[in-house]
Coordinates of C-alpha atoms in Angstrom, one line a residue:
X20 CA 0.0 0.0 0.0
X21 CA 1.3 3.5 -0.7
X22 CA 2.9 5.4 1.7
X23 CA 1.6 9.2 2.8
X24 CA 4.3 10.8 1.2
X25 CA 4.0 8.4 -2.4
X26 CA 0.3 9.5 -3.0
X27 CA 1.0 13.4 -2.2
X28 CA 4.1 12.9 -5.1
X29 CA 2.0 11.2 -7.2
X30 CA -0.9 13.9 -7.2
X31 CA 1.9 16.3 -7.7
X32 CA 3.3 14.9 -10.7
X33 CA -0.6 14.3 -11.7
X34 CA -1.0 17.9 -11.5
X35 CA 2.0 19.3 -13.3
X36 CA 1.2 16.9 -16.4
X37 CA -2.4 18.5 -16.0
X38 CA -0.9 22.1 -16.2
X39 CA 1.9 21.2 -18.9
X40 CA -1.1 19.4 -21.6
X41 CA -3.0 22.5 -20.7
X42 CA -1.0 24.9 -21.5
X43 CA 1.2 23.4 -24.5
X44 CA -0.6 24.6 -27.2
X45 CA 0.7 28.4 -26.4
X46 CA 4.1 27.5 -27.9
X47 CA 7.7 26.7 -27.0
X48 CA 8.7 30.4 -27.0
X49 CA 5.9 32.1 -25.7
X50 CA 4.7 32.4 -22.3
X51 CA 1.4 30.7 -20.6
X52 CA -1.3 33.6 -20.6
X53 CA 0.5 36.2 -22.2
X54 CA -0.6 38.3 -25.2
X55 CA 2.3 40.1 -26.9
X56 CA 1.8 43.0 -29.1
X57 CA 4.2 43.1 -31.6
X58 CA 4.9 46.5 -33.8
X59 CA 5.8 47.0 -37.1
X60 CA 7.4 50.2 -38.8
X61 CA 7.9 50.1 -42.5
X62 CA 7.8 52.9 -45.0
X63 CA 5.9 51.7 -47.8
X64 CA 2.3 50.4 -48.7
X65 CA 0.4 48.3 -46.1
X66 CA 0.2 45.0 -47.9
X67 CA -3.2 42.9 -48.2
X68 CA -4.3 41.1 -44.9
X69 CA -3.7 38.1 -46.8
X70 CA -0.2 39.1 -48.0
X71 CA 0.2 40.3 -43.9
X72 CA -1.5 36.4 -43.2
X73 CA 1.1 34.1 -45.4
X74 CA 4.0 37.0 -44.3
X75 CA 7.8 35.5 -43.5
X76 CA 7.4 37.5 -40.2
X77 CA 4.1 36.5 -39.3
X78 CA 4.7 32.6 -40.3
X79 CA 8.2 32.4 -38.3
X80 CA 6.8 34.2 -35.2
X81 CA 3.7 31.2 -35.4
X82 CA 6.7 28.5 -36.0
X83 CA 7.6 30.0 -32.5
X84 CA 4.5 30.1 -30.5
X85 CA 3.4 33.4 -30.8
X86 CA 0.1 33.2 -33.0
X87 CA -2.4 36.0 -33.9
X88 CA -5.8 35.4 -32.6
X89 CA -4.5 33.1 -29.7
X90 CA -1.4 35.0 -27.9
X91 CA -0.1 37.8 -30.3
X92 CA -1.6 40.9 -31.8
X93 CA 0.2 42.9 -34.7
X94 CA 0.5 46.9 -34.9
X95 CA 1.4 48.0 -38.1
X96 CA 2.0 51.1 -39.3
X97 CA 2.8 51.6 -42.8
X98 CA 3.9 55.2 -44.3
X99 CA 2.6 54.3 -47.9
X100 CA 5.5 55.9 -49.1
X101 CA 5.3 59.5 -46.8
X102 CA 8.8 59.0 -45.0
X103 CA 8.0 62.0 -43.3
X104 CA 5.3 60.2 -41.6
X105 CA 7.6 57.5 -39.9
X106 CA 8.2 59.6 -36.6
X107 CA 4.6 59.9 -35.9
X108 CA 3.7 56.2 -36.9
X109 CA 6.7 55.5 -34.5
X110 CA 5.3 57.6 -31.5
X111 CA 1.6 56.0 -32.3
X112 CA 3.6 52.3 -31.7
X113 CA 5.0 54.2 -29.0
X114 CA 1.5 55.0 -27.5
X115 CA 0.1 51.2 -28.2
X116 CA 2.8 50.1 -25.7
X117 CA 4.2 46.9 -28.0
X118 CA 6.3 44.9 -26.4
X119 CA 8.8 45.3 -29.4
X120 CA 9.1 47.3 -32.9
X121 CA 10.1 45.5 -35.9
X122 CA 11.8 48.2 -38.9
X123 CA 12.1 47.8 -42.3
X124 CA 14.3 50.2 -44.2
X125 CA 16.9 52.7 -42.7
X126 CA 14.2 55.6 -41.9
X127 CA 12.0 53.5 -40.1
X128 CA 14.7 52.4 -37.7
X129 CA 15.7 55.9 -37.2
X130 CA 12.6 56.4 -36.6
X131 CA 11.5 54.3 -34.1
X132 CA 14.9 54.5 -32.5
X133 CA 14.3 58.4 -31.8
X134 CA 10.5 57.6 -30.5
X135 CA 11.4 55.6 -28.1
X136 CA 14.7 54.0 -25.8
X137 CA 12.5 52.0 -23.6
X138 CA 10.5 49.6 -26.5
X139 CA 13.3 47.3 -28.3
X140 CA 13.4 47.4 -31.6
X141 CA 14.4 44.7 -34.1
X142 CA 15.3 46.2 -37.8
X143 CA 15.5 44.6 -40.7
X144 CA 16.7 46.3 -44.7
X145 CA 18.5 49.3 -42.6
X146 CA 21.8 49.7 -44.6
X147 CA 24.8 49.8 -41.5
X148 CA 23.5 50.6 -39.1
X149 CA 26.9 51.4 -37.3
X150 CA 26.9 54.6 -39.9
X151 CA 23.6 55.0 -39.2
X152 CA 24.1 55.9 -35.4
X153 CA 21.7 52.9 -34.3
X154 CA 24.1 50.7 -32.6
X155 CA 27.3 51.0 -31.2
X156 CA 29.2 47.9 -32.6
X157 CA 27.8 45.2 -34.7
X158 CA 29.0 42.9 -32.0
X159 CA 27.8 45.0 -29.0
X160 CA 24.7 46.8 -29.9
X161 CA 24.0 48.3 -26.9
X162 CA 21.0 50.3 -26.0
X163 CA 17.6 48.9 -27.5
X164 CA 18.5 48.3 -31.1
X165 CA 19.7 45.2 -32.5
X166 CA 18.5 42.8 -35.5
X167 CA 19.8 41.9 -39.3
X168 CA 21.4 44.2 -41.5
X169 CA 24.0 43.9 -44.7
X170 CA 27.3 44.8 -45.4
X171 CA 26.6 47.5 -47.4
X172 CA 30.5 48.5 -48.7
X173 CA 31.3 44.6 -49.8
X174 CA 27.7 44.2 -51.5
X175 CA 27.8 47.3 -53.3
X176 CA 31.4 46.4 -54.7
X177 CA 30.0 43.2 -55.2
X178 CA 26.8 44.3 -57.5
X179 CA 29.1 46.5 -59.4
X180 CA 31.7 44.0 -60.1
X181 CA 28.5 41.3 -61.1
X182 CA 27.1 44.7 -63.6
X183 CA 30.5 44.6 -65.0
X184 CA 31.1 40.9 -65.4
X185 CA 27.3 41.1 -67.5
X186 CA 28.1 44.1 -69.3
X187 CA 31.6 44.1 -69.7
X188 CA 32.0 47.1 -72.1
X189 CA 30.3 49.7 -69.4
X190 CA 32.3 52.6 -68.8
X191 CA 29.8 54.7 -67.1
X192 CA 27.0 54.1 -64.6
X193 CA 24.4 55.5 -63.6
X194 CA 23.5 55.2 -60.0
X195 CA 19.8 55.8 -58.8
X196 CA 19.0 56.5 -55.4
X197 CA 17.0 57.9 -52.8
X198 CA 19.0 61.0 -51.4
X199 CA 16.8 61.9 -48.3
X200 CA 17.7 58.5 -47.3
X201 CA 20.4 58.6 -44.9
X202 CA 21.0 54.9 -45.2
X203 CA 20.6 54.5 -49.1
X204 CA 23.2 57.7 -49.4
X205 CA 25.8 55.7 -47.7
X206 CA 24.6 52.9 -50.2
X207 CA 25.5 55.1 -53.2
X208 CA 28.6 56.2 -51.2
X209 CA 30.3 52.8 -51.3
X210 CA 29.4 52.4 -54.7
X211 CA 31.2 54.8 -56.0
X212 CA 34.1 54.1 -54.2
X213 CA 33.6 50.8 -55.6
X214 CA 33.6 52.5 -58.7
X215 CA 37.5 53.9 -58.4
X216 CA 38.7 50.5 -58.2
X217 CA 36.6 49.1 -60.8
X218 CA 37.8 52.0 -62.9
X219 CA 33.7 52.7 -64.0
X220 CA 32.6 56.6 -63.6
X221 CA 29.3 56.9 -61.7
X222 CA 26.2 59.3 -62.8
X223 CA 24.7 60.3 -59.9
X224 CA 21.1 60.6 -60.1
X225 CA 19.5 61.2 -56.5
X226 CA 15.8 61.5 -56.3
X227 CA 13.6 62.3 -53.3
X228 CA 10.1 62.1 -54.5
X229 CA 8.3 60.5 -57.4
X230 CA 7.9 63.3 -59.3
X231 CA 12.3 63.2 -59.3
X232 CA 12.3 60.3 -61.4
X233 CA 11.2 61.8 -64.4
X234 CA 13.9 64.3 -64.1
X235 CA 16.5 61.3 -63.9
X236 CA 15.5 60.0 -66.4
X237 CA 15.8 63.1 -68.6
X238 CA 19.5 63.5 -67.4
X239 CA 20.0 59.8 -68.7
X240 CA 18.5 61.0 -72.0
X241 CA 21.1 63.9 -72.3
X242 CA 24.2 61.8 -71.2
X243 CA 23.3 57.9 -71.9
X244 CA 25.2 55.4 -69.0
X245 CA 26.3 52.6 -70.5
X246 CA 24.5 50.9 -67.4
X247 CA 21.9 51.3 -64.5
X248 CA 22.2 50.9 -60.4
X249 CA 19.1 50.8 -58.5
X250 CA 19.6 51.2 -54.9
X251 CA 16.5 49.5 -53.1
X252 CA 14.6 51.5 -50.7
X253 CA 10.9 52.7 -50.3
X254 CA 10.7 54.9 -52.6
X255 CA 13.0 53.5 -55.7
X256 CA 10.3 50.0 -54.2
X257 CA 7.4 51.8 -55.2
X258 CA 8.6 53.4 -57.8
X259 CA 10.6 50.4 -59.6
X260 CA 8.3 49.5 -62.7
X261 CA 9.1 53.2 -64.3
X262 CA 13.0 52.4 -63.9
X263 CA 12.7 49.0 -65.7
X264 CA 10.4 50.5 -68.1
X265 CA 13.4 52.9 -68.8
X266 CA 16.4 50.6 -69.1
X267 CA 13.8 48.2 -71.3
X268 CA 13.2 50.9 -74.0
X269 CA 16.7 52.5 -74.1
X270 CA 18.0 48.8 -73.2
X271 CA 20.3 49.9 -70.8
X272 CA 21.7 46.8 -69.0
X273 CA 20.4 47.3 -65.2
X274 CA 21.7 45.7 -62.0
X275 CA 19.0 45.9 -58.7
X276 CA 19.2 44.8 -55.5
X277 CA 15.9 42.4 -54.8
X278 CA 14.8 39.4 -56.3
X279 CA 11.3 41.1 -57.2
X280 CA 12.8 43.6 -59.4
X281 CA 14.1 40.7 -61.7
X282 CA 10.9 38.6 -62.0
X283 CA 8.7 41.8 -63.3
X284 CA 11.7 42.2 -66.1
X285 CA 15.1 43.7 -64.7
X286 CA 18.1 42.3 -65.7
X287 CA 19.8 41.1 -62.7
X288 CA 19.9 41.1 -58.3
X289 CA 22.4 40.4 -55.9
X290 CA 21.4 40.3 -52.6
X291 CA 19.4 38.9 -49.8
X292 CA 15.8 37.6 -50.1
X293 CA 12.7 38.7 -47.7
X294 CA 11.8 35.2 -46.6
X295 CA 15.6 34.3 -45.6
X296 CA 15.6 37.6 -43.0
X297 CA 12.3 38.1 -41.6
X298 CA 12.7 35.0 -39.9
X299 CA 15.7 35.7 -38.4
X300 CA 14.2 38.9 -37.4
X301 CA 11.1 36.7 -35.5
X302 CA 14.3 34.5 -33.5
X303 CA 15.1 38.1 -31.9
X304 CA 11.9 38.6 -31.5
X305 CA 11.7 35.7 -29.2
X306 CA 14.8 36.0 -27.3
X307 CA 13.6 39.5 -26.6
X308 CA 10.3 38.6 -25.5
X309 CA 11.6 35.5 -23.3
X310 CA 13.9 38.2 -21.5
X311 CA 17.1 39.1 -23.1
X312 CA 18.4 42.5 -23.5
X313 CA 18.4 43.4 -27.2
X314 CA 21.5 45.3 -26.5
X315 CA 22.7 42.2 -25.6
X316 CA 22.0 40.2 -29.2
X317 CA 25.2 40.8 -31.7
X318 CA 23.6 42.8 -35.0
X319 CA 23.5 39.7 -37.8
X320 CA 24.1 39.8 -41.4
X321 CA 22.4 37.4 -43.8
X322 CA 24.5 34.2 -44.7
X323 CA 23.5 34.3 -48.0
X324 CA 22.6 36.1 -51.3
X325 CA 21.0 35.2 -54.2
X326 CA 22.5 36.2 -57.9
X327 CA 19.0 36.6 -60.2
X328 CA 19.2 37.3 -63.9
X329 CA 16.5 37.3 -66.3
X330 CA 17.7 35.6 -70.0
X331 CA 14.1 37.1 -71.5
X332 CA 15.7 40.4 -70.7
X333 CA 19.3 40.0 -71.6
X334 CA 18.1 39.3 -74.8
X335 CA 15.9 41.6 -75.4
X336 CA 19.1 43.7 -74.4
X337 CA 20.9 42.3 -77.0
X338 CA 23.0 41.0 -74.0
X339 CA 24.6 37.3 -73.5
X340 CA 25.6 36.2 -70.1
X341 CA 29.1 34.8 -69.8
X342 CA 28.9 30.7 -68.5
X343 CA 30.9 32.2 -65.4
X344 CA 27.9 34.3 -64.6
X345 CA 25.2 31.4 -65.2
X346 CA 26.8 29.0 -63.4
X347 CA 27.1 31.0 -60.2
X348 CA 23.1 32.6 -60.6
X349 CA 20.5 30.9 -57.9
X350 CA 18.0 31.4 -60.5
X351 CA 17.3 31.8 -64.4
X352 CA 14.3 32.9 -65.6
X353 CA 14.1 31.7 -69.4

C-alpha cells in the first residue's frame, strides 16, 4: 500500500502533467497567458491582410508560439511611401505600448529609435546601421536596437563588379538613389568608391520624390550610362516599374538589388531575399520577449545572397551572359 508521502508525489506529478497538456498549445517560445503585441514600422504600402496572413514575419513568429488570434496581436503602421510620416507612426507604436518594434528600411529604424529607448526594436533592410548611429558595434549593440542588416560597402562592390562581369564594355554608370535616405546615401557612397577601383565613372542621379524620377531619367536621355544601379529603398520600391520600363526601351543593362525587381523584367539582383531575414528577425523577436536585452544580441548579417538574372531580358538587351555568370546565378528565368 502507498505510503503518505507516495500519493502526495503522485498527485503532484498528476497535477503538473495536468498544467503542462493544458498549457502546450501556447508554444515553446511564448509564455502561458500572455498576449504580446508586436509592432511593425515600414515605410511603404500596407500590404493585403492576406499578404500580412502568409507573411515570412508572421509565419516564423507562429513556427515559434506566438500566433495571432491566440497569444499575439500585430501593430502596423505603414507610411505608404510618406517617410515624413515615420516619426509619428513610431510615436503612435509608442502610444500602443508593443512589447517590441520591428523596422524595415533605414528611416523606419531611425525612426523608431528616436521615438522611443525603452521599446526594443528589431530592424531589418536598414543599410549599416553602425553609420547609421543605431548601434554602437555590430558585435555589442548596446542600447535597445539590434536585429539583421548587410554589409553595405562589400555588397555594393560586389553588384558593381556582377554589372560589369554582365556588361563588360560599361564605362559609365548610372546610379539611382534615394538622397533623403540617410542609409541608401551611404549605399551610393560605397558604390562609387567601388567604382574607383573598378575604374567605371558613376552618374549620380538622386531622387527624393516620385515626381524626381522623371527628371533622372531626362538626365540619362542627355548623357546615356552605359548601365543602370538601382539602390533598393521605399521609394525606388514603389517606384521600380518606371526604372525597368526605362532601361527596357533605351535597353540599358540594369543591376537591382531584390529578387522582385528581376521577375517583373530587370536584368539582374544580388542580394538577400525577404523570406531568408524576416525570420531571423522573428528569432530576436523571441529572445527579446523571453527576457534578453536586445542590446545584448550581436547585429547579424544574412548568410546568403542570391544572384537573379533574367535571359528574356538579356536578350531583349541584346546581351549574352558569360557561362561564369550562369553558373554562379541561384535562378534563371528563361
Amino acid at each position: 500500500m502507498p505510503t503518505l508521502r507516495t500519493s502526495r508525489r503522485l498527485r503532484a506529478l498528476i497535477v503538473a502533467l495536468a498544467f503542462g497538456l493544458l498549457w502546450a498549445p501556447c508554444g515553446a517560445g511564448a509564455q502561458p497567458g500572455k498576449v504580446y503585441r508586436i509592432g511593425f514600422l515600414s515605410g511603404t504600402v500596407r500590404p493585403s491582410d492576406a499578404d500580412l496572413e502568409r507573411s515570412p514575419l508572421r509565419k516564423a513568429l507562429a513556427d515559434l508560439g506566438y500566433v495571432v488570434g491566440q497569444n499575439t496581436v500585430f501593430e502596423y503602421r505603414y507610411a505608404g511611401g510618406k517617410i515624413e510620416r515615420l516619426p509619428e507612426l513610431a510615436a503612435e507604436l509608442v502610444r500602443a505600448k508593443v512589447d517590441v518594434i520591428v523596422t524595415a528600411g533605414g528611416p523606419s529604424a531611425e525612426a523608431a529609435k528616436q521615438a522611443t529607448a525603452g521599446i526594443p526594436v528589431v530592424i531589418t533592410f536598414a543599410g549599416d546601421p553602425v553609420r547609421l548611429g543605431l548601434v554602437t558595434s555590430l558585435a555589442r549593440p548596446g542600447g535597445n536596437v539590434t536585429g539583421v542588416s548587410d554589409l553595405a560597402v562589400e555588397l555594393s562592390a560586389k553588384r558593381l563588379e556582377l554589372l560589369k562581369e554582365a556588361a563588360p564594355r560599361a564605362s559609365r554608370v548610372a546610379v539611382l538613389w534615394n538622397s533623403a535616405d540617410r542609409a541608401m546615401t551611404f549605399r551610393y557612397q560605397d558604390i562609387e568608391a567601388a567604382s574607383r577601383t573598378l575604374r567605371v565613372t558613376v552618374q549620380p542621379l538622386g531622387v527624393r520624390e516620385p515626381n524626381d524620377f522623371e527628371a533622372a531619367f531626362a538626365a540619362m536621355n542627355r548623357e546615356r550610362p552605359d548601365a543602370l544601379f538601382l539602390v533598393t529603398d521605399t521609394l525606388t520600391t514603389l517606384n521600380r516599374k518606371r526604372v525597368i520600363d526605362y532601361a527596357a526601351a533605351h535597353r540599358i543593362p540594369a543591376m537591382y538589388e531584390s529578387i522582385p525587381s528581376v521577375t517583373e523584367g530587370g536584368l539582374m539582383s544580388y542580394g538577400p531575399s525577404f523570406a531568408d531575414l524576416f525570420p531571423r528577425a522573428a528569432y530576436f523577436v523571441d529572445k527579446i520577449l523571453k527576457g534578453t536585452k536586445p542590446g545584448e544580441l550581436p547585429v547579424e548579417q544574412p548568410t546568403r545572397y542570391y544572384l537573379v538574372l533574367n535571359l528574356r531580358t538579356a536578350k531583349a538587351l541584346g546581351l549574352t551572359f558569360p557561362p561564369s555568370l550562369l553558373l554562379r546565378a541561384d535562378q534563371v528565368i528563361e
